[in-house]
Short mmCIF file of C-alpha atoms in Angstrom, two decimals:
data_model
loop_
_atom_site.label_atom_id
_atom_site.label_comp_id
_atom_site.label_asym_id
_atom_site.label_seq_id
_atom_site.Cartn_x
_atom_site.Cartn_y
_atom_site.Cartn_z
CA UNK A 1 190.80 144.08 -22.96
CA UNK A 2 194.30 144.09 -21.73
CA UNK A 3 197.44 142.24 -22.79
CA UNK A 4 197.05 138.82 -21.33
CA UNK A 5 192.96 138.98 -22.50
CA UNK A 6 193.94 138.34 -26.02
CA UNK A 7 193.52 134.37 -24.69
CA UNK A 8 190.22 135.04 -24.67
CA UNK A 9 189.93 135.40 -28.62
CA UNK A 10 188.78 133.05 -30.86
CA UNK A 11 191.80 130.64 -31.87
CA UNK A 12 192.24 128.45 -35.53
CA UNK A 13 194.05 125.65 -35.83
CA UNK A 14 195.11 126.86 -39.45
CA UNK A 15 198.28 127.21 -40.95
CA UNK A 16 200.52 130.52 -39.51
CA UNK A 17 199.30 133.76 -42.18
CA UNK A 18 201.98 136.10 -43.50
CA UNK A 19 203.66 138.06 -40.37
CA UNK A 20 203.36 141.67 -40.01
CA UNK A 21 205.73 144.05 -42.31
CA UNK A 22 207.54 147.09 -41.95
CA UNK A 23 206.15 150.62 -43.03
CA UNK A 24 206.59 150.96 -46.78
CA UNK A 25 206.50 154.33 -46.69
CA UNK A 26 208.27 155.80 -43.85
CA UNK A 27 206.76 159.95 -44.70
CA UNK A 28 203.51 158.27 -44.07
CA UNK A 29 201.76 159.18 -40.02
CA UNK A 30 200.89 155.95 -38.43
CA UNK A 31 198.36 155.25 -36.70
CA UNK A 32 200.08 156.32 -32.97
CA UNK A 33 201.00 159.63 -34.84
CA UNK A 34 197.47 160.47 -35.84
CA UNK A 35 195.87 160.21 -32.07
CA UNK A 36 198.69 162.65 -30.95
CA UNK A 37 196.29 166.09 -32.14
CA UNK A 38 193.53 164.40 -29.65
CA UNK A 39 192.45 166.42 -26.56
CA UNK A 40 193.94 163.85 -24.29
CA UNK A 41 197.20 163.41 -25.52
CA UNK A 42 197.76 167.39 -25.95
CA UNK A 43 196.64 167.69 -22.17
CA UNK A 44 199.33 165.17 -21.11
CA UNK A 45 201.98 166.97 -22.64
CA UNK A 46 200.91 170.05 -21.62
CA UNK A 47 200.83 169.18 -18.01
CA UNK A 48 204.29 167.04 -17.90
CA UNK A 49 206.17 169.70 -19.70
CA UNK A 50 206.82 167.45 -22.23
CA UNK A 51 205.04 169.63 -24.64
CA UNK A 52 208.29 171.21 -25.89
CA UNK A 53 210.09 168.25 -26.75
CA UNK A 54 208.62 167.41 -30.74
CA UNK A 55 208.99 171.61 -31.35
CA UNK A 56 212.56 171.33 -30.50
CA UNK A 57 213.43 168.35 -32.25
CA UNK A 58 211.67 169.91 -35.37
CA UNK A 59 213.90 173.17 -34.71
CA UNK A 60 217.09 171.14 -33.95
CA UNK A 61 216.91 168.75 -37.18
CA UNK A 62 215.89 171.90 -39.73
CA UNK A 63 219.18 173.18 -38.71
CA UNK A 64 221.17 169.85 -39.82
CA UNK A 65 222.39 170.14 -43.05
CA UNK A 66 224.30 166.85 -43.72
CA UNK A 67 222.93 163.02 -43.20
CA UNK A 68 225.70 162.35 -40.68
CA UNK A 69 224.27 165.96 -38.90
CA UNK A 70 220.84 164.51 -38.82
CA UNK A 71 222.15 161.18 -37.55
CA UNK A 72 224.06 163.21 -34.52
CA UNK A 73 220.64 165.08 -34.02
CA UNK A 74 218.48 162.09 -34.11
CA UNK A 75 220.50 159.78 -31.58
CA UNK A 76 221.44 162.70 -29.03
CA UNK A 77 217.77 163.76 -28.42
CA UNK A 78 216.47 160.43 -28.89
CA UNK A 79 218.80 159.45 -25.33
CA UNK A 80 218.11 163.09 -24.24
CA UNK A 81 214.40 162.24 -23.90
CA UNK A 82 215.12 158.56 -22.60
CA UNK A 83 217.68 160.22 -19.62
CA UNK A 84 214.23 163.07 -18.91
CA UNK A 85 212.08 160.45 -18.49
CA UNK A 86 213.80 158.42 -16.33
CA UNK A 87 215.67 161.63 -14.21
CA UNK A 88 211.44 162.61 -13.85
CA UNK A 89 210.26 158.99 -12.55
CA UNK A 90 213.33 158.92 -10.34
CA UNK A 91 213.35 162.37 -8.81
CA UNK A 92 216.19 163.40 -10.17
CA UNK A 93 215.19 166.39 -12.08
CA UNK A 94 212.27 169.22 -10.45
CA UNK A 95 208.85 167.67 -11.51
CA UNK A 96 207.30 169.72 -14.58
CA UNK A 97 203.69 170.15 -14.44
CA UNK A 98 201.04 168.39 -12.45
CA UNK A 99 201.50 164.74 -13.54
CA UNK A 100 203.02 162.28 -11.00
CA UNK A 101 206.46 161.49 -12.00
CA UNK A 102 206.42 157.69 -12.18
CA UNK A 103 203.63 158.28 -15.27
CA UNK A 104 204.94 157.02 -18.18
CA UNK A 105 202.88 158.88 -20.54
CA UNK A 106 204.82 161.82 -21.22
CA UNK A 107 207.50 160.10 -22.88
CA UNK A 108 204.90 158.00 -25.09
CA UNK A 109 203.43 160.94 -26.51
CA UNK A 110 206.93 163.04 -27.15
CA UNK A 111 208.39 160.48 -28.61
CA UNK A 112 205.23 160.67 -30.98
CA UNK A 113 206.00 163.42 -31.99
CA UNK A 114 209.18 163.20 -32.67
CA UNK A 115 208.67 160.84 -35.10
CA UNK A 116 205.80 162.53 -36.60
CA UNK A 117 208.73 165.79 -37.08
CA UNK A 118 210.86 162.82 -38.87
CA UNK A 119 208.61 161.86 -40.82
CA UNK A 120 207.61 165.44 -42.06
CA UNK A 121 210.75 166.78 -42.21
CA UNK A 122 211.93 167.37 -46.03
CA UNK A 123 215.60 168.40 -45.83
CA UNK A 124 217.05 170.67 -48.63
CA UNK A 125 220.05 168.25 -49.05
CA UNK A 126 217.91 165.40 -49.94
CA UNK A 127 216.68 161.88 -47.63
CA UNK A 128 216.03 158.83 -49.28
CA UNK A 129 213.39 156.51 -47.74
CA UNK A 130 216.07 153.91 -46.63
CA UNK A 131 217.71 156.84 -44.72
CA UNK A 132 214.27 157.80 -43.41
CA UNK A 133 214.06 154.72 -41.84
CA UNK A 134 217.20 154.32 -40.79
CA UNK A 135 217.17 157.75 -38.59
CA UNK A 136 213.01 156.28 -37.75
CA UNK A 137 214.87 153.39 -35.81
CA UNK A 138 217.65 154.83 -34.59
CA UNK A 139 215.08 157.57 -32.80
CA UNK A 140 213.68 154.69 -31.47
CA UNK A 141 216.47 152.75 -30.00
CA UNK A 142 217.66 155.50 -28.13
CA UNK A 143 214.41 157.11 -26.73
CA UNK A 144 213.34 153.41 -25.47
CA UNK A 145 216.57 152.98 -23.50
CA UNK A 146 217.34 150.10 -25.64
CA UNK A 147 221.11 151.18 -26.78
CA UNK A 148 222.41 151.76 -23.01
CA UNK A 149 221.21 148.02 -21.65
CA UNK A 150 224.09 146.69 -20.79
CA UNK A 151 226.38 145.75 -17.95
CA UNK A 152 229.64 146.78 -17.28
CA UNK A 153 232.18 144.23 -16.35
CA UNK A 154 233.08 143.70 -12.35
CA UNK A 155 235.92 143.96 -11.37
CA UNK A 156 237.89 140.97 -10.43
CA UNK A 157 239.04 141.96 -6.70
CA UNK A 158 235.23 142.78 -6.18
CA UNK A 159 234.51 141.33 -2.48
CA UNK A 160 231.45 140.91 -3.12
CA UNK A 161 228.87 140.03 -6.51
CA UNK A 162 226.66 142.96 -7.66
CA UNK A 163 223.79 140.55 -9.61
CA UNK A 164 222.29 142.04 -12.89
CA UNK A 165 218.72 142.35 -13.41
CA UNK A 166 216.97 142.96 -16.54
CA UNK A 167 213.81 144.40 -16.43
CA UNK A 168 211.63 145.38 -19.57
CA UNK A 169 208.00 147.06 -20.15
CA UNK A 170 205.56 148.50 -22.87
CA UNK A 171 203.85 151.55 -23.73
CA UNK A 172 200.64 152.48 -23.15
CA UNK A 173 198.15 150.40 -25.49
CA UNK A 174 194.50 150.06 -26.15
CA UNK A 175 194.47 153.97 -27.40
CA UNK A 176 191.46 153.97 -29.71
CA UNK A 177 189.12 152.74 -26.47
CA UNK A 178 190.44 155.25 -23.85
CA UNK A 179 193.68 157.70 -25.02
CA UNK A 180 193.82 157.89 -21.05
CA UNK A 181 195.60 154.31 -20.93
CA UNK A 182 198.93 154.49 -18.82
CA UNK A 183 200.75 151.25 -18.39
CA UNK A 184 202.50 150.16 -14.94
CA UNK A 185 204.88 148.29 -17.52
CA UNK A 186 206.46 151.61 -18.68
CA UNK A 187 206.43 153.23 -15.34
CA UNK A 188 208.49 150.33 -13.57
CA UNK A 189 211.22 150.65 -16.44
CA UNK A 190 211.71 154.27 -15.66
CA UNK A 191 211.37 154.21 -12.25
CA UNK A 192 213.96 150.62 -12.12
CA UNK A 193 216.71 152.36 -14.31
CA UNK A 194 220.24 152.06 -13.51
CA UNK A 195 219.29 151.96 -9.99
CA UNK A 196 221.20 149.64 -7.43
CA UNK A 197 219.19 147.74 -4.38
CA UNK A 198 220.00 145.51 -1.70
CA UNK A 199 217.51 142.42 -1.41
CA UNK A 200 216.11 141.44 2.09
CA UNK A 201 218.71 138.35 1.58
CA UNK A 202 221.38 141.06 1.52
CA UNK A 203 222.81 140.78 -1.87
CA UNK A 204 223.23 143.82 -3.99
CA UNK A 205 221.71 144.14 -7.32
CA UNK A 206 221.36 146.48 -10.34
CA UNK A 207 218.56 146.98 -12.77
CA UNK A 208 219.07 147.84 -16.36
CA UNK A 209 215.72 148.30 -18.65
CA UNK A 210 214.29 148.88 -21.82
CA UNK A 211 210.54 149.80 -23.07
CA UNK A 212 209.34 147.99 -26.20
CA UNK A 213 206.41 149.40 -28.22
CA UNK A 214 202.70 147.71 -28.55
CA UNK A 215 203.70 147.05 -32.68
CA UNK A 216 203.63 143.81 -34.20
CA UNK A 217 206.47 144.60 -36.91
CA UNK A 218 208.98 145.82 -34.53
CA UNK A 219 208.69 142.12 -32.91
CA UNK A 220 208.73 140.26 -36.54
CA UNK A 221 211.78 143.00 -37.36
CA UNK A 222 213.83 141.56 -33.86
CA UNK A 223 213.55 144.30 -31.79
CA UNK A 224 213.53 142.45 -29.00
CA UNK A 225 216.31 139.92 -29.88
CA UNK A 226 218.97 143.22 -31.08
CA UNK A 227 218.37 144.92 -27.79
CA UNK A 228 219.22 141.88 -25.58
CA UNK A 229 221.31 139.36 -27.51
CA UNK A 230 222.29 142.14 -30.55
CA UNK A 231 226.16 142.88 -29.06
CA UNK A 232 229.06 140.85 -27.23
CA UNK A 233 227.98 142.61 -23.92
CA UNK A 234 224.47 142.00 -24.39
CA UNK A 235 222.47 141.64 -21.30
CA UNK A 236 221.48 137.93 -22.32
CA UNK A 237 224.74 137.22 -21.40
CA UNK A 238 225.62 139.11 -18.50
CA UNK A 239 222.26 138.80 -16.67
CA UNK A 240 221.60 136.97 -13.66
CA UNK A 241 217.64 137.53 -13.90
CA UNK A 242 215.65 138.43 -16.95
CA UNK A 243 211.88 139.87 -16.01
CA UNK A 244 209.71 141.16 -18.75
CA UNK A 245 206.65 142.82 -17.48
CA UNK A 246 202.94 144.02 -18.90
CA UNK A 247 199.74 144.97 -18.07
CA UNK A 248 197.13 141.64 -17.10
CA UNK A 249 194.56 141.38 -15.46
CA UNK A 250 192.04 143.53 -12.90
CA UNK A 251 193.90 143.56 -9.29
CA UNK A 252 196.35 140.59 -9.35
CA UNK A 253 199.69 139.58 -10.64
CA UNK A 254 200.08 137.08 -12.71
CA UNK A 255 203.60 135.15 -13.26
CA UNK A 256 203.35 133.68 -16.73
CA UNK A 257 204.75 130.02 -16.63
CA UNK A 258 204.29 129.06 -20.71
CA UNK A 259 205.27 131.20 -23.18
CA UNK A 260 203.63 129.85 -26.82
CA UNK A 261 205.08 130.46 -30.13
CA UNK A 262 201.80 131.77 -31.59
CA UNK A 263 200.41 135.11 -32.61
CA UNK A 264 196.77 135.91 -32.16
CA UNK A 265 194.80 138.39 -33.95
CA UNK A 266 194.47 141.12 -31.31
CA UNK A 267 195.28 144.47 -33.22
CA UNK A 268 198.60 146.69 -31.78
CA UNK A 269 198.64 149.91 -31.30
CA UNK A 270 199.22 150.71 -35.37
CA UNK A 271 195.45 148.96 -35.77
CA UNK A 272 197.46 145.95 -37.41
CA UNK A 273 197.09 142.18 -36.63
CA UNK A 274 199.59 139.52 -37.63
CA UNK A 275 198.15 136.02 -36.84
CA UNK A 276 200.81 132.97 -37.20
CA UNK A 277 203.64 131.61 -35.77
CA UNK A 278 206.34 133.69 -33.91
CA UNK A 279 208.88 134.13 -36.82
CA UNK A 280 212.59 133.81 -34.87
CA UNK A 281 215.55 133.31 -36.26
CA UNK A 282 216.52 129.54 -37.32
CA UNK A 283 212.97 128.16 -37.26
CA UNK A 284 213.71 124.62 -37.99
CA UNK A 285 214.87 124.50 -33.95
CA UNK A 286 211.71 126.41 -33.09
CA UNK A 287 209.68 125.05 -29.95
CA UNK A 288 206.51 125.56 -29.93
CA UNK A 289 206.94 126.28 -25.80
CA UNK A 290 209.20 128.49 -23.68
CA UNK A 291 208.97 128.10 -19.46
CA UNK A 292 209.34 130.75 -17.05
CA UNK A 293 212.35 130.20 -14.73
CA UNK A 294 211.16 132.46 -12.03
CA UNK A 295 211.67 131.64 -8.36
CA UNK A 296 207.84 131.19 -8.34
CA UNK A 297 207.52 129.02 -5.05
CA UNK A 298 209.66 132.00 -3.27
CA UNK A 299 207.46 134.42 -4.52
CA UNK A 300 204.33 133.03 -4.25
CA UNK A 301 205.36 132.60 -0.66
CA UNK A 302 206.54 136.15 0.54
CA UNK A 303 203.02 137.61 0.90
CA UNK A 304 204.25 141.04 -0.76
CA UNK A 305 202.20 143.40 -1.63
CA UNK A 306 198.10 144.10 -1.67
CA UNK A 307 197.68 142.62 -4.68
CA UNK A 308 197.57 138.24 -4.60
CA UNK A 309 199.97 136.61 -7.34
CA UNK A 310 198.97 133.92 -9.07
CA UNK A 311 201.29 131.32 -10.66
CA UNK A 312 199.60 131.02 -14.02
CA UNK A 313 199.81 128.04 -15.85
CA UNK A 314 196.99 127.55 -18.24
CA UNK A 315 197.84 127.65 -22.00
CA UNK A 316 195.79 127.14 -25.11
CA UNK A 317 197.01 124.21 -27.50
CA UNK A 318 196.61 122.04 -30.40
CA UNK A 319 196.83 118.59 -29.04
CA UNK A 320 199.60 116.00 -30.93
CA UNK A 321 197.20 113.95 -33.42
CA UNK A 322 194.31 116.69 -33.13
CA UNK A 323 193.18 120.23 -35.30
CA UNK A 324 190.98 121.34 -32.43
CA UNK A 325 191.89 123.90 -29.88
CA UNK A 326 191.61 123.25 -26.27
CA UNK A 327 192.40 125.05 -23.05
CA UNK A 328 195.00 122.57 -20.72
CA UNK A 329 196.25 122.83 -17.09
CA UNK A 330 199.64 122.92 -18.75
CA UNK A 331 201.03 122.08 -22.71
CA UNK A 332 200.92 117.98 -23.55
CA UNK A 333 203.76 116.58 -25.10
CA UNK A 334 203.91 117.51 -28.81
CA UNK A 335 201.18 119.95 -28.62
CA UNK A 336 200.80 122.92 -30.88
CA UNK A 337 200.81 126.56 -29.10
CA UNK A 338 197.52 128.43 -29.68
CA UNK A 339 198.15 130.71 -26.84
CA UNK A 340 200.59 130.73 -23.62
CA UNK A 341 200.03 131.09 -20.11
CA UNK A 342 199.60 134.95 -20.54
CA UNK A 343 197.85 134.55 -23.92
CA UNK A 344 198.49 135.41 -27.36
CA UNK A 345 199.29 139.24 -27.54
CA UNK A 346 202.91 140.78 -27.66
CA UNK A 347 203.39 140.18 -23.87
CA UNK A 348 203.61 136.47 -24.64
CA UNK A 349 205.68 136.85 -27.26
CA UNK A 350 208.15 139.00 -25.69
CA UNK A 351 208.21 136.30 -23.08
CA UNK A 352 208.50 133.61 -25.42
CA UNK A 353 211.55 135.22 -27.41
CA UNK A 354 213.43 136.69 -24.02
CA UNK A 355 213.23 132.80 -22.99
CA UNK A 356 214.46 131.27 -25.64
CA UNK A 357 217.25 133.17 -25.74
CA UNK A 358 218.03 132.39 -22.34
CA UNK A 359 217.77 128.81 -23.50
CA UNK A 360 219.76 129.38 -27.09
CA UNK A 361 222.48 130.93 -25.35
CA UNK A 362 222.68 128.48 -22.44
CA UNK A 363 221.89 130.60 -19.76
CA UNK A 364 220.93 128.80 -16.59
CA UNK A 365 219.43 131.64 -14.86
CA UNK A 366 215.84 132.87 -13.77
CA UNK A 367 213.34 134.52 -16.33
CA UNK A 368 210.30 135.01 -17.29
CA UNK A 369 207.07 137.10 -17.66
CA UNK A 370 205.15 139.27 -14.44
CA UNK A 371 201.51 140.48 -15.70
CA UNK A 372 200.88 143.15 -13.58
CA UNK A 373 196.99 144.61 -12.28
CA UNK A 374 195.49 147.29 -14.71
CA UNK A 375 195.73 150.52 -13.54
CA UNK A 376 192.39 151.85 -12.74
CA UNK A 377 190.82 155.34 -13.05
CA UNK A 378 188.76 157.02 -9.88
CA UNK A 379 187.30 159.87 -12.52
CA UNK A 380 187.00 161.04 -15.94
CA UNK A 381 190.22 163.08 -16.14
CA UNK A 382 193.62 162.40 -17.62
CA UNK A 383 194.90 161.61 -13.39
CA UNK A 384 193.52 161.40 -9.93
CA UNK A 385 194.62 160.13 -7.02
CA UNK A 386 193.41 156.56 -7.40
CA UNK A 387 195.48 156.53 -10.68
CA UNK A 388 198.13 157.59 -9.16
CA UNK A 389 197.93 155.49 -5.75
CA UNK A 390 197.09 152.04 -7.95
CA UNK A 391 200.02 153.02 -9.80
CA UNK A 392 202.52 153.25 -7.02
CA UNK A 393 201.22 150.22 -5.23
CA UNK A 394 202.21 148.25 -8.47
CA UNK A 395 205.18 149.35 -8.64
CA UNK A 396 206.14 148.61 -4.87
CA UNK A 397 204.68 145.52 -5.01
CA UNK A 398 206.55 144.64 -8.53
CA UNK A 399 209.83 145.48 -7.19
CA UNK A 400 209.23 143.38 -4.18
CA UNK A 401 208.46 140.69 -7.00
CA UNK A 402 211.72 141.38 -8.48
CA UNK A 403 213.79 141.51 -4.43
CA UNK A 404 212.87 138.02 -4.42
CA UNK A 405 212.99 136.99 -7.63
CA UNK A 406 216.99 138.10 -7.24
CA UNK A 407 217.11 135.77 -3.74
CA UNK A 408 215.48 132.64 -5.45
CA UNK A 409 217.41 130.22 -7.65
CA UNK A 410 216.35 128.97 -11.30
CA UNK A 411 213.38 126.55 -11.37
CA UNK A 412 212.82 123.88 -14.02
CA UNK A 413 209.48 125.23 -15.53
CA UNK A 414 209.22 122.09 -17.92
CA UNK A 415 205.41 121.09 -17.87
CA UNK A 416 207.58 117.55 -16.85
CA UNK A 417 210.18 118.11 -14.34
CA UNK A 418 213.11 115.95 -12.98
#
């Protein structure tokens, strides 16, 4: 199974079921925090270097004797492992160990543990659950690059336009079946980064990104909505493209044209499930669709990379006047969403919220969702060189997707267009 499978699932035409909730307790491991002892997470560490990073952290916050010391601790090493990660993908920094640097692994796993140390960490001056949680999410925010995504103003004598890109991925997911999993998601936000291009059409452009986890209650919480609508500079409103990206299907790209505003019951990577309707803020004004505004003719034209792209329209609905589920071409006027064009799982719904904030904040630009191949294994260990040459070719061939993508003007993706 992969992200976009979760289509595949049985659907109900039932009324939405209560929405996943935070941790109660926040001392408690999750789920994520319980694989990290496994052979195959220890030996990913181990051989990115990245093996150090939850000791130190534990070291660092036993030493902080105040709240406001702890905070300090918590946000400096949470962007400390963020910068790491992406200095490693990007060459910036002498490769540790044996893994390839665009893997995105490392940083899934040491942030693990860092958490785990936060949660197990009993300070002699006392921490209340709220403040628990509170340092929990800040140690988040920072180690997902989600605090820094933002783009400085141009300057007005600029002679020429730099054009800001968003880009956004996921970690690794589908532990339980192979602790292996990588995902090209997380390796194209590292390796995209702060880092400025030139298109072939010759105009410059910068990519800013952010990696979300494979958790239903950070969605229902609005993760996604505080990292790119949460502050006056938010990238919502400074962005001339908006891509989120995930793991699809076996060797293609898929671009996602309908994003539904329905949950299915595919289990994240805390072993929870949350069927229902995507719960967003002012529901009354909820659509039940969101459209990709990707240059998809432009793409789907530039024969790019080894991999075909397919512009993906099929979506799962609840037809007006009906209670059954049925698979469509495209959604019918006043249809209910079941599942969008790349299903029913958190990549859908990241693509359903990122576009309708581009449409609640008036934003006529290009975005939407890129479903990238799944990364394939040539052996039994934790890397080869198939993994690591079906990883790169991904990546090239997504930022070639996201070259044009920068060239190409906003298309109406109504299912009924002028």
């Amino acid at each position: 199974m992969t992200l976009l499978a979760c289509a595949a699932l049985t659907l109900t035409g039932g009324s939405p079921s209560a929405v996943a909730l935070p941790q109660a307790d926040p001392t408690a491991l999750t789920a994520e925090e319980l694989r990290l002892d496994r052979a195959v997470p220890q030996e990913i560490l181990s051989r990115s270097g990245f093996d150090a990073v939850a000791p130190a952290f534990a070291t660092a916050l036993r030493q902080a004797t105040t709240y406001a010391a702890a905070e300090t601790t918590v946000t400096q090493q949470g962007a400390d492992l963020w910068k790491r990660a992406v200095d490693r993908a990007q060459g910036k920094i002498p490769l540790t160990g044996d893994l390839s640097k665009e893997d995105d692994r490392p940083l899934y796993w040491a942030r693990l543990g860092m958490t785990r140390a936060l949660r197990q960490w009993q300070p002699a001056f006392g921490l209340s659950a709220a403040e628990r949680t509170t340092l929990l999410g800040t140690l988040e925010t920072y180690s997902r690059g989600q605090d820094a995504m933002w783009f400085e103003p141009l300057p007005p004598d600029q002679p020429w336009k730099l054009r800001r890109v968003v880009v956004t991925g996921f970690d690794p997911f589908q532990l339980d079946a192979d602790a292996r999993n990588s995902n090209p998601s997380g390796s194209a936000a590292l390796a995209l980064d702060g880092k400025l291009f030139l298109s072939g059409k010759g105009h410059f452009y910068r990519v800013e990104t952010a990696m979300f986890p494979v958790r239903w209650r950070d969605f229902t919480d609005g993760v996604v909505e505080r990292t790119l609508a949460g502050t006056p500079s938010h990238p919502m409103t400074s962005a001339d493209l908006v891509v989120t990206v995930s793991q699809g299907r076996l060797g293609r790209f898929d671009l996602e044209r309908y994003n539904g505003a329905w949950r299915g019951s595919t289990p994240d990577n805390e072993n929870t499930t949350a069927t229902g309707l995507v719960p967003v803020t002012d529901p009354s004004t909820q659509p039940q669709w969101a459209w990709s505004t990707l240059g998809h003719p432009q793409i789907l034209q530039a024969g790019i990379g080894p991999f075909p792209v397919y512009d993906n329209t099929t979506v799962t609905e609840i037809p007006s006047g009906s209670t059954t589920p049925v698979n469509r071409p495209a959604p019918s006027a006043g249809s209910t969403a079941r599942a969008g064009s790349g299903g029913d799982f958190l990549s859908n719904e990241i693509a359903y919220r990122a576009t309708l904030l581009r449409d609640r904040t008036a934003r006529d630009i290009p975005g939407g969702h890129v479903h990238t191949p799944v990364l394939q294994f040539g052996s039994t260990g934790v890397t080869d060189a198939t993994l690591v040459r079906n990883r790169q070719n991904i990546l090239d061939e997504l930022q070639k997707i996201i070259d044009v993508a920068v060239d190409a003007p906003a298309t109406c993706g109504k299912p009924a267009c002028p």
